[in-house]
Amino acid sequence: MKHDPRITPARPDIAADHLQGLVVAQHYVTGRAMRLVANTAPVQRHPAADAPTDTQLLFGETFTVYEDKNGWSWGQALLDNYVGYVPSAALAPPGAPPTHSVAVPRTFVYRDANIKSPPLLWLSMNSQVAVEAQDGNFSRLNNQGWVYSAHLAKQGDTAKDFVTVAECFLGTPYLWAGKDSLGLDCSGLVQTAMQRAGLVCPRDSDMQAELGVPVAIDFNATQRGDLVFWKGHVAIIQNATNILHANAFYMQVTSEPIAVARVRIEKAAGPVIAIRRLASRGA
């Protein structure tokens, strides 16, 4: 059986113990659940600062570690099963379970419950936090500082329309492998918006092309929220005339006419290969 290395925690020398009998490795180990304590961290293909970045972790995300070596932790993200190397200093034992997530593109964590207080760090949408106290309009995070309460959503409280969430990121710079509020790639935008809407979404565009059900490649019949796929690229149908996508042409998240985008994208990536319609688009 062939396993996708992006989502299979296995190397020739080491593999997750639950893969014993499925993959061949010298050693099988039990993972340790850790949590990201930096605002973001790269998930890299090799244990080196200049290695390619495949995705990112956000604050509070769970990462199962199978090996710690030379300042790098090799493991798998709980959210989307992505495998790679994360700087060990960015991880810590789980601590208090998350009670809320960040519901806006970006918010600050302040030292005190006051907007004039110095910010300690910033957090992007879908960061997972544990609230332990309230003071007026602010929520105190476990072992952290204070966040404006209206920027948080209780676990399980999701957005109604993932397209509306994606529209919040218009103008955000394009960043390969990015999924935080400072930079997103095409599939990172889709995953981020769908996660905020309570929808399960894999990380890469070829994986996302398995979501929902296929519909005819007919832009006269598309609906808001349909996903359009070219080889290596994904966009969201915003309305009858426009798509919404993070792209390297404008180097940002843009809304642009379908007719214009199709001509340009097809010159580089070929024709549309699929349009998928989600069965559910949020709570």
mmCIF file of C-alpha atoms in Angstrom:
data_model
loop_
_atom_site.group_PDB
_atom_site.id
_atom_site.type_symbol
_atom_site.label_atom_id
_atom_site.label_comp_id
_atom_site.label_asym_id
_atom_site.label_seq_id
_atom_site.Cartn_x
_atom_site.Cartn_y
_atom_site.Cartn_z
ATOM 1 C CA MET A 1 0.000 0.000 0.000
ATOM 2 C CA LYS A 2 1.341 3.414 -0.978
ATOM 3 C CA HIS A 3 1.149 6.072 1.722
ATOM 4 C CA ASP A 4 1.157 9.823 1.168
ATOM 5 C CA PRO A 5 4.378 11.003 2.870
ATOM 6 C CA ARG A 6 2.796 14.394 3.618
ATOM 7 C CA ILE A 7 0.356 12.823 6.079
ATOM 8 C CA THR A 8 2.142 9.590 7.063
ATOM 9 C CA PRO A 9 4.526 9.843 10.053
ATOM 10 C CA ALA A 10 7.058 7.356 8.735
ATOM 11 C CA ARG A 11 10.701 7.490 7.715
ATOM 12 C CA PRO A 12 13.052 4.585 7.002
ATOM 13 C CA ASP A 13 14.509 4.905 10.501
ATOM 14 C CA ILE A 14 11.424 5.753 12.557
ATOM 15 C CA ALA A 15 7.646 5.603 12.320
ATOM 16 C CA ALA A 16 4.597 6.052 14.507
ATOM 17 C CA ASP A 17 3.754 2.890 16.429
ATOM 18 C CA HIS A 18 0.239 2.718 14.985
ATOM 19 C CA LEU A 19 1.812 2.182 11.558
ATOM 20 C CA GLN A 20 3.588 -1.022 12.590
ATOM 21 C CA GLY A 21 2.693 -3.690 10.063
ATOM 22 C CA LEU A 22 1.735 -1.038 7.500
ATOM 23 C CA VAL A 23 5.103 0.593 6.840
ATOM 24 C CA VAL A 24 8.673 -0.622 7.230
ATOM 25 C CA ALA A 25 10.916 1.277 9.645
ATOM 26 C CA GLN A 26 13.823 0.472 11.959
ATOM 27 C CA HIS A 27 11.948 1.706 15.016
ATOM 28 C CA TYR A 28 8.315 2.370 15.936
ATOM 29 C CA VAL A 29 7.615 4.946 18.625
ATOM 30 C CA THR A 30 4.671 6.325 20.568
ATOM 31 C CA GLY A 31 4.121 10.025 20.004
ATOM 32 C CA ARG A 32 3.860 12.766 22.622
ATOM 33 C CA ALA A 33 1.145 15.401 22.269
ATOM 34 C CA MET A 34 2.635 18.890 22.407
ATOM 35 C CA ARG A 35 1.125 22.316 21.814
ATOM 36 C CA LEU A 36 2.461 25.311 19.918
ATOM 37 C CA VAL A 37 3.303 28.205 22.241
ATOM 38 C CA ALA A 38 4.564 30.621 19.576
ATOM 39 C CA ASN A 39 2.100 32.661 17.534
ATOM 40 C CA THR A 40 3.107 30.628 14.462
ATOM 41 C CA ALA A 41 5.753 28.112 13.502
ATOM 42 C CA PRO A 42 6.782 26.580 10.184
ATOM 43 C CA VAL A 43 6.349 22.900 9.455
ATOM 44 C CA GLN A 44 9.456 22.187 7.398
ATOM 45 C CA ARG A 45 10.419 19.355 5.111
ATOM 46 C CA HIS A 46 13.854 18.858 6.670
ATOM 47 C CA PRO A 47 15.344 19.783 10.064
ATOM 48 C CA ALA A 48 17.039 22.956 8.871
ATOM 49 C CA ALA A 49 16.126 26.632 8.982
ATOM 50 C CA ASP A 50 16.545 26.965 5.210
ATOM 51 C CA ALA A 51 14.480 23.867 4.379
ATOM 52 C CA PRO A 52 11.251 24.265 2.399
ATOM 53 C CA THR A 53 8.199 25.130 4.496
ATOM 54 C CA ASP A 54 5.144 22.996 3.726
ATOM 55 C CA THR A 55 2.619 24.563 6.117
ATOM 56 C CA GLN A 56 2.363 26.366 9.441
ATOM 57 C CA LEU A 57 1.131 25.665 12.940
ATOM 58 C CA LEU A 58 -0.804 28.304 14.838
ATOM 59 C CA PHE A 59 -0.781 29.083 18.551
ATOM 60 C CA GLY A 60 -2.385 26.309 20.599
ATOM 61 C CA GLU A 61 -2.350 23.686 17.835
ATOM 62 C CA THR A 62 -1.562 20.128 18.882
ATOM 63 C CA PHE A 63 1.479 18.508 17.312
ATOM 64 C CA THR A 64 2.310 14.865 18.021
ATOM 65 C CA VAL A 65 6.086 14.519 18.390
ATOM 66 C CA TYR A 66 7.848 11.275 17.474
ATOM 67 C CA GLU A 67 11.437 12.538 17.627
ATOM 68 C CA ASP A 68 13.332 15.444 19.220
ATOM 69 C CA LYS A 69 16.805 15.988 17.828
ATOM 70 C CA ASN A 70 19.139 18.958 17.467
ATOM 71 C CA GLY A 71 16.466 21.514 18.192
ATOM 72 C CA TRP A 72 13.867 20.055 15.836
ATOM 73 C CA SER A 73 10.745 18.039 16.586
ATOM 74 C CA TRP A 74 9.549 15.638 13.917
ATOM 75 C CA GLY A 75 5.884 14.778 14.109
ATOM 76 C CA GLN A 76 2.341 15.267 12.863
ATOM 77 C CA ALA A 77 -0.225 18.065 13.190
ATOM 78 C CA LEU A 78 -3.523 16.986 14.730
ATOM 79 C CA LEU A 79 -5.569 19.409 12.626
ATOM 80 C CA ASP A 80 -4.775 18.070 9.162
ATOM 81 C CA ASN A 81 -2.293 15.215 9.786
ATOM 82 C CA TYR A 82 0.551 17.084 8.088
ATOM 83 C CA VAL A 83 4.000 15.677 8.886
ATOM 84 C CA GLY A 84 7.220 17.632 9.198
ATOM 85 C CA TYR A 85 9.800 19.307 11.394
ATOM 86 C CA VAL A 86 8.945 22.096 13.836
ATOM 87 C CA PRO A 87 11.427 24.099 15.974
ATOM 88 C CA SER A 88 11.362 22.353 19.351
ATOM 89 C CA ALA A 89 11.494 25.664 21.242
ATOM 90 C CA ALA A 90 8.061 26.542 19.842
ATOM 91 C CA LEU A 91 6.429 23.510 21.501
ATOM 92 C CA ALA A 92 5.439 22.781 25.107
ATOM 93 C CA PRO A 93 3.334 20.211 27.004
ATOM 94 C CA PRO A 94 -0.406 20.682 26.375
ATOM 95 C CA GLY A 95 -1.413 22.475 29.595
ATOM 96 C CA ALA A 96 -5.005 23.662 30.032
ATOM 97 C CA PRO A 97 -7.337 22.523 27.234
ATOM 98 C CA PRO A 98 -8.475 25.264 24.828
ATOM 99 C CA THR A 99 -11.795 26.913 25.615
ATOM 100 C CA HIS A 100 -11.862 29.433 22.766
ATOM 101 C CA SER A 101 -10.356 30.196 19.385
ATOM 102 C CA VAL A 102 -9.478 33.463 17.707
ATOM 103 C CA ALA A 103 -12.399 34.454 15.475
ATOM 104 C CA VAL A 104 -10.916 37.476 13.679
ATOM 105 C CA PRO A 105 -7.987 37.612 11.262
ATOM 106 C CA ARG A 106 -5.586 38.847 13.952
ATOM 107 C CA THR A 107 -5.683 40.022 17.558
ATOM 108 C CA PHE A 108 -3.195 41.075 20.216
ATOM 109 C CA VAL A 109 -2.435 39.575 23.596
ATOM 110 C CA TYR A 110 -1.883 42.455 26.030
ATOM 111 C CA ARG A 111 0.027 42.443 29.286
ATOM 112 C CA ASP A 112 -2.965 43.977 31.096
ATOM 113 C CA ALA A 113 -6.716 44.279 30.428
ATOM 114 C CA ASN A 114 -6.204 47.632 28.762
ATOM 115 C CA ILE A 115 -5.784 48.591 25.103
ATOM 116 C CA LYS A 116 -2.919 50.902 26.099
ATOM 117 C CA SER A 117 -1.033 48.035 27.707
ATOM 118 C CA PRO A 118 2.029 46.730 25.806
ATOM 119 C CA PRO A 119 1.166 43.787 23.541
ATOM 120 C CA LEU A 120 2.974 40.559 24.341
ATOM 121 C CA LEU A 121 2.265 38.792 21.042
ATOM 122 C CA TRP A 122 -0.299 38.581 18.265
ATOM 123 C CA LEU A 123 -2.523 35.638 17.351
ATOM 124 C CA SER A 124 -4.105 34.690 14.041
ATOM 125 C CA MET A 125 -7.558 33.322 13.305
ATOM 126 C CA ASN A 126 -8.094 29.750 14.565
ATOM 127 C CA SER A 127 -5.397 30.020 17.235
ATOM 128 C CA GLN A 128 -6.497 27.917 20.209
ATOM 129 C CA VAL A 129 -6.522 29.523 23.660
ATOM 130 C CA ALA A 130 -7.597 28.714 27.216
ATOM 131 C CA VAL A 131 -9.549 31.518 28.930
ATOM 132 C CA GLU A 132 -9.276 31.552 32.715
ATOM 133 C CA ALA A 133 -10.760 34.917 33.752
ATOM 134 C CA GLN A 134 -12.716 37.953 32.562
ATOM 135 C CA ASP A 135 -12.204 41.645 33.267
ATOM 136 C CA GLY A 136 -14.601 43.974 31.508
ATOM 137 C CA ASN A 137 -14.138 43.547 27.765
ATOM 138 C CA PHE A 138 -11.033 41.393 28.144
ATOM 139 C CA SER A 139 -10.321 37.706 28.683
ATOM 140 C CA ARG A 140 -7.220 36.460 30.458
ATOM 141 C CA LEU A 141 -5.478 33.552 28.792
ATOM 142 C CA ASN A 142 -3.908 30.760 30.808
ATOM 143 C CA ASN A 143 -0.268 31.670 31.478
ATOM 144 C CA GLN A 144 -0.469 34.502 28.944
ATOM 145 C CA GLY A 145 -1.989 37.959 28.904
ATOM 146 C CA TRP A 146 -5.308 39.532 27.973
ATOM 147 C CA VAL A 147 -7.265 39.417 24.702
ATOM 148 C CA TYR A 148 -10.229 41.528 23.666
ATOM 149 C CA SER A 149 -13.112 39.140 24.359
ATOM 150 C CA ALA A 150 -15.097 39.981 21.219
ATOM 151 C CA HIS A 151 -12.213 38.592 19.155
ATOM 152 C CA LEU A 152 -12.708 35.115 20.613
ATOM 153 C CA ALA A 153 -15.271 32.394 19.963
ATOM 154 C CA LYS A 154 -16.120 29.584 22.349
ATOM 155 C CA GLN A 155 -15.160 26.113 21.190
ATOM 156 C CA GLY A 156 -17.946 24.958 18.893
ATOM 157 C CA ASP A 157 -19.150 28.466 18.000
ATOM 158 C CA THR A 158 -18.475 28.664 14.278
ATOM 159 C CA ALA A 159 -19.013 31.125 11.438
ATOM 160 C CA LYS A 160 -22.058 30.572 9.248
ATOM 161 C CA ASP A 161 -20.413 31.102 5.858
ATOM 162 C CA PHE A 162 -16.804 30.210 5.137
ATOM 163 C CA VAL A 163 -16.779 32.516 2.093
ATOM 164 C CA THR A 164 -17.535 35.496 4.315
ATOM 165 C CA VAL A 165 -14.609 34.414 6.483
ATOM 166 C CA ALA A 166 -12.332 34.211 3.441
ATOM 167 C CA GLU A 167 -13.405 37.709 2.405
ATOM 168 C CA CYS A 168 -11.949 39.027 5.673
ATOM 169 C CA PHE A 169 -8.499 38.255 4.256
ATOM 170 C CA LEU A 170 -8.798 40.368 1.089
ATOM 171 C CA GLY A 171 -5.475 42.140 0.609
ATOM 172 C CA THR A 172 -3.528 39.737 2.823
ATOM 173 C CA PRO A 173 -0.137 39.015 1.208
ATOM 174 C CA TYR A 174 0.401 35.735 -0.607
ATOM 175 C CA LEU A 175 2.858 33.448 1.178
ATOM 176 C CA TRP A 176 3.740 29.963 0.034
ATOM 177 C CA ALA A 177 2.711 27.477 2.762
ATOM 178 C CA GLY A 178 1.179 30.293 4.805
ATOM 179 C CA LYS A 179 -2.015 30.032 6.810
ATOM 180 C CA ASP A 180 -1.720 32.906 9.271
ATOM 181 C CA SER A 181 -2.951 36.476 9.009
ATOM 182 C CA LEU A 182 0.398 37.760 7.739
ATOM 183 C CA GLY A 183 0.386 35.538 4.660
ATOM 184 C CA LEU A 184 -1.677 32.815 3.014
ATOM 185 C CA ASP A 185 -1.376 30.558 0.010
ATOM 186 C CA CYS A 186 -4.383 29.406 -2.014
ATOM 187 C CA SER A 187 -5.100 26.240 -0.051
ATOM 188 C CA GLY A 188 -4.202 27.941 3.234
ATOM 189 C CA LEU A 189 -6.961 30.488 2.640
ATOM 190 C CA VAL A 190 -9.491 27.729 1.958
ATOM 191 C CA GLN A 191 -8.441 25.694 4.993
ATOM 192 C CA THR A 192 -8.407 28.707 7.322
ATOM 193 C CA ALA A 193 -11.867 29.882 6.260
ATOM 194 C CA MET A 194 -13.387 26.413 6.398
ATOM 195 C CA GLN A 195 -11.892 25.705 9.819
ATOM 196 C CA ARG A 196 -13.445 28.882 11.206
ATOM 197 C CA ALA A 197 -16.782 27.663 9.831
ATOM 198 C CA GLY A 198 -16.406 24.309 11.577
ATOM 199 C CA LEU A 199 -15.652 22.369 8.405
ATOM 200 C CA VAL A 200 -12.968 19.717 8.082
ATOM 201 C CA CYS A 201 -10.471 20.611 5.374
ATOM 202 C CA PRO A 202 -7.105 19.079 4.423
ATOM 203 C CA ARG A 203 -4.088 21.278 3.759
ATOM 204 C CA ASP A 204 -3.128 21.031 0.076
ATOM 205 C CA SER A 205 -5.213 21.824 -2.993
ATOM 206 C CA ASP A 206 -4.991 18.303 -4.436
ATOM 207 C CA MET A 207 -6.347 16.965 -1.134
ATOM 208 C CA GLN A 208 -9.083 19.607 -1.076
ATOM 209 C CA ALA A 209 -10.144 18.472 -4.555
ATOM 210 C CA GLU A 210 -11.691 15.434 -2.835
ATOM 211 C CA LEU A 211 -14.029 17.558 -0.700
ATOM 212 C CA GLY A 212 -17.762 17.645 -1.297
ATOM 213 C CA VAL A 213 -19.162 16.375 -4.571
ATOM 214 C CA PRO A 214 -18.122 17.108 -8.165
ATOM 215 C CA VAL A 215 -20.302 19.369 -10.267
ATOM 216 C CA ALA A 216 -20.165 20.203 -13.951
ATOM 217 C CA ILE A 217 -17.418 22.580 -15.043
ATOM 218 C CA ASP A 218 -19.920 25.232 -15.981
ATOM 219 C CA PHE A 219 -19.405 28.684 -14.523
ATOM 220 C CA ASN A 220 -22.966 29.616 -15.382
ATOM 221 C CA ALA A 221 -24.145 27.067 -12.818
ATOM 222 C CA THR A 222 -21.712 27.601 -9.947
ATOM 223 C CA GLN A 223 -22.801 28.636 -6.469
ATOM 224 C CA ARG A 224 -21.189 30.764 -3.785
ATOM 225 C CA GLY A 225 -18.780 28.514 -1.891
ATOM 226 C CA ASP A 226 -17.985 26.117 -4.734
ATOM 227 C CA LEU A 227 -14.277 25.311 -4.979
ATOM 228 C CA VAL A 228 -12.579 25.596 -8.371
ATOM 229 C CA PHE A 229 -9.407 23.637 -9.060
ATOM 230 C CA TRP A 230 -6.629 23.998 -11.551
ATOM 231 C CA LYS A 231 -3.436 21.957 -11.316
ATOM 232 C CA GLY A 232 -1.771 23.301 -8.177
ATOM 233 C CA HIS A 233 -4.334 26.023 -7.483
ATOM 234 C CA VAL A 234 -7.719 26.426 -5.802
ATOM 235 C CA ALA A 235 -10.164 29.351 -5.732
ATOM 236 C CA ILE A 236 -13.538 29.986 -4.105
ATOM 237 C CA ILE A 237 -16.602 31.041 -6.058
ATOM 238 C CA GLN A 238 -17.568 34.338 -4.440
ATOM 239 C CA ASN A 239 -20.582 35.163 -6.576
ATOM 240 C CA ALA A 240 -21.839 34.781 -10.147
ATOM 241 C CA THR A 241 -18.961 36.803 -11.591
ATOM 242 C CA ASN A 242 -16.007 36.638 -9.205
ATOM 243 C CA ILE A 243 -13.632 34.189 -7.564
ATOM 244 C CA LEU A 244 -11.756 34.746 -4.316
ATOM 245 C CA HIS A 245 -8.243 33.353 -4.006
ATOM 246 C CA ALA A 246 -4.726 33.852 -2.705
ATOM 247 C CA ASN A 247 -2.514 34.035 -5.756
ATOM 248 C CA ALA A 248 1.048 34.714 -6.801
ATOM 249 C CA PHE A 249 0.023 37.005 -9.681
ATOM 250 C CA TYR A 250 -1.149 39.808 -7.415
ATOM 251 C CA MET A 251 0.796 38.363 -4.455
ATOM 252 C CA GLN A 252 -2.230 38.744 -2.213
ATOM 253 C CA VAL A 253 -5.755 37.528 -1.588
ATOM 254 C CA THR A 254 -7.915 39.020 -4.312
ATOM 255 C CA SER A 255 -11.423 39.019 -5.689
ATOM 256 C CA GLU A 256 -11.386 39.129 -9.461
ATOM 257 C CA PRO A 257 -13.650 38.374 -12.410
ATOM 258 C CA ILE A 258 -13.829 34.685 -13.248
ATOM 259 C CA ALA A 259 -13.398 35.337 -16.950
ATOM 260 C CA VAL A 260 -10.182 37.304 -16.420
ATOM 261 C CA ALA A 261 -8.698 34.890 -13.904
ATOM 262 C CA ARG A 262 -9.452 31.807 -16.013
ATOM 263 C CA VAL A 263 -7.563 33.087 -19.030
ATOM 264 C CA ARG A 264 -4.488 33.971 -16.981
ATOM 265 C CA ILE A 265 -4.441 30.847 -14.812
ATOM 266 C CA GLU A 266 -5.058 28.461 -17.691
ATOM 267 C CA LYS A 267 -2.038 29.837 -19.542
ATOM 268 C CA ALA A 268 0.151 28.691 -16.639
ATOM 269 C CA ALA A 269 -1.691 25.725 -15.129
ATOM 270 C CA GLY A 270 -3.946 24.391 -17.855
ATOM 271 C CA PRO A 271 -7.745 24.143 -17.804
ATOM 272 C CA VAL A 272 -9.998 23.826 -14.783
ATOM 273 C CA ILE A 273 -9.796 20.211 -13.622
ATOM 274 C CA ALA A 274 -12.677 20.173 -11.131
ATOM 275 C CA ILE A 275 -15.380 22.142 -9.381
ATOM 276 C CA ARG A 276 -16.486 20.747 -6.031
ATOM 277 C CA ARG A 277 -19.585 21.648 -4.035
ATOM 278 C CA LEU A 278 -19.576 21.246 -0.275
ATOM 279 C CA ALA A 279 -22.504 19.397 1.260
ATOM 280 C CA SER A 280 -22.408 21.708 4.285
ATOM 281 C CA ARG A 281 -20.927 25.160 4.684
ATOM 282 C CA GLY A 282 -20.959 25.732 8.413
ATOM 283 C CA ALA A 283 -23.255 25.885 11.401
#
